[in-house]
């Protein structure tokens, strides 16, 4: 869900920064809004170089989304490690107090 939302939200910015014409940008956005994230698999525009540029833009958006997902996953893993360490410290302290 995060990957899809992030890819689709960054795509317009990447399109605006590209060399694609207005009509081609509109066609890419239309295809993506109709087909969703899988539109990148069948992007075909008027010429080969235009199609390659559109696929490059789509790939850049997807890469940005993957970075965001990796960051969120890393933060989640860090939080889990801190929680496990905290539980382990509390359990050790409790066991030490019970043994004394």
XYZ file of C-alpha atoms in Angstrom:
100
model
C 0.000 0.000 0.000
C 2.762 2.412 0.953
C 4.746 1.494 -2.166
C 1.784 2.157 -4.448
C 0.774 5.420 -2.806
C 4.313 6.760 -2.736
C 4.991 5.795 -6.372
C 1.811 7.457 -7.571
C 2.305 10.568 -5.442
C 5.860 11.235 -6.660
C 5.142 10.532 -10.328
C 3.735 13.992 -11.215
C 6.849 15.709 -9.855
C 9.143 13.423 -11.811
C 7.071 13.956 -14.952
C 7.258 17.728 -14.545
C 11.048 17.536 -14.297
C 11.347 15.304 -17.375
C 11.752 16.206 -21.034
C 8.355 14.737 -21.918
C 5.861 16.953 -23.673
C 2.586 17.961 -22.087
C 0.571 15.448 -24.126
C 2.906 12.595 -23.209
C 2.831 13.554 -19.530
C -0.943 13.553 -19.650
C -0.967 10.166 -21.337
C 1.326 8.676 -18.676
C -0.778 10.106 -15.841
C -3.943 8.852 -17.543
C -2.550 5.358 -17.937
C -1.427 5.280 -14.327
C -4.732 6.589 -13.010
C -6.599 3.970 -15.081
C -4.334 0.974 -14.474
C -2.614 1.848 -11.206
C 0.953 0.973 -10.347
C 1.151 -1.834 -12.912
C 0.901 0.753 -15.718
C 4.695 0.909 -15.750
C 4.738 -2.542 -17.332
C 2.971 -1.415 -20.489
C 3.808 2.257 -20.991
C 3.967 2.806 -24.759
C 4.063 6.308 -26.215
C 4.383 7.694 -29.736
C 8.123 7.003 -30.196
C 10.750 4.738 -28.721
C 12.742 7.531 -27.058
C 9.569 9.020 -25.563
C 8.571 5.636 -24.196
C 12.053 5.150 -22.751
C 11.884 8.567 -21.067
C 8.442 7.771 -19.602
C 9.668 4.423 -18.288
C 12.702 6.136 -16.779
C 10.466 8.661 -15.022
C 8.224 5.868 -13.765
C 11.286 3.961 -12.555
C 12.541 7.012 -10.653
C 9.183 7.325 -8.895
C 9.242 3.633 -8.029
C 12.805 3.926 -6.683
C 11.799 6.838 -4.457
C 8.926 4.744 -3.137
C 11.234 1.788 -2.419
C 13.538 4.055 -0.420
C 10.595 5.231 1.653
C 9.481 1.646 2.287
C 12.989 0.649 3.334
C 13.160 3.595 5.730
C 9.800 2.743 7.294
C 10.813 -0.910 7.595
C 14.124 0.039 9.189
C 12.418 2.267 11.736
C 10.008 -0.554 12.552
C 12.859 -3.014 13.045
C 14.714 -0.542 15.268
C 11.593 -0.046 17.389
C 11.181 -3.828 17.699
C 14.823 -4.230 18.759
C 14.472 -1.521 21.403
C 11.267 -3.125 22.694
C 12.919 -6.557 22.912
C 15.959 -5.117 24.663
C 13.731 -3.303 27.142
C 11.732 -6.450 27.868
C 14.941 -8.435 28.332
C 16.404 -5.885 30.749
C 13.199 -5.768 32.805
C 12.985 -9.571 32.947
C 16.627 -9.851 34.030
C 16.145 -7.186 36.716
C 12.972 -8.919 37.927
C 14.689 -12.319 38.081
C 17.674 -10.821 39.945
C 15.374 -9.150 42.481
C 13.389 -12.364 42.991
C 16.576 -14.401 43.529
C 17.982 -12.096 46.221
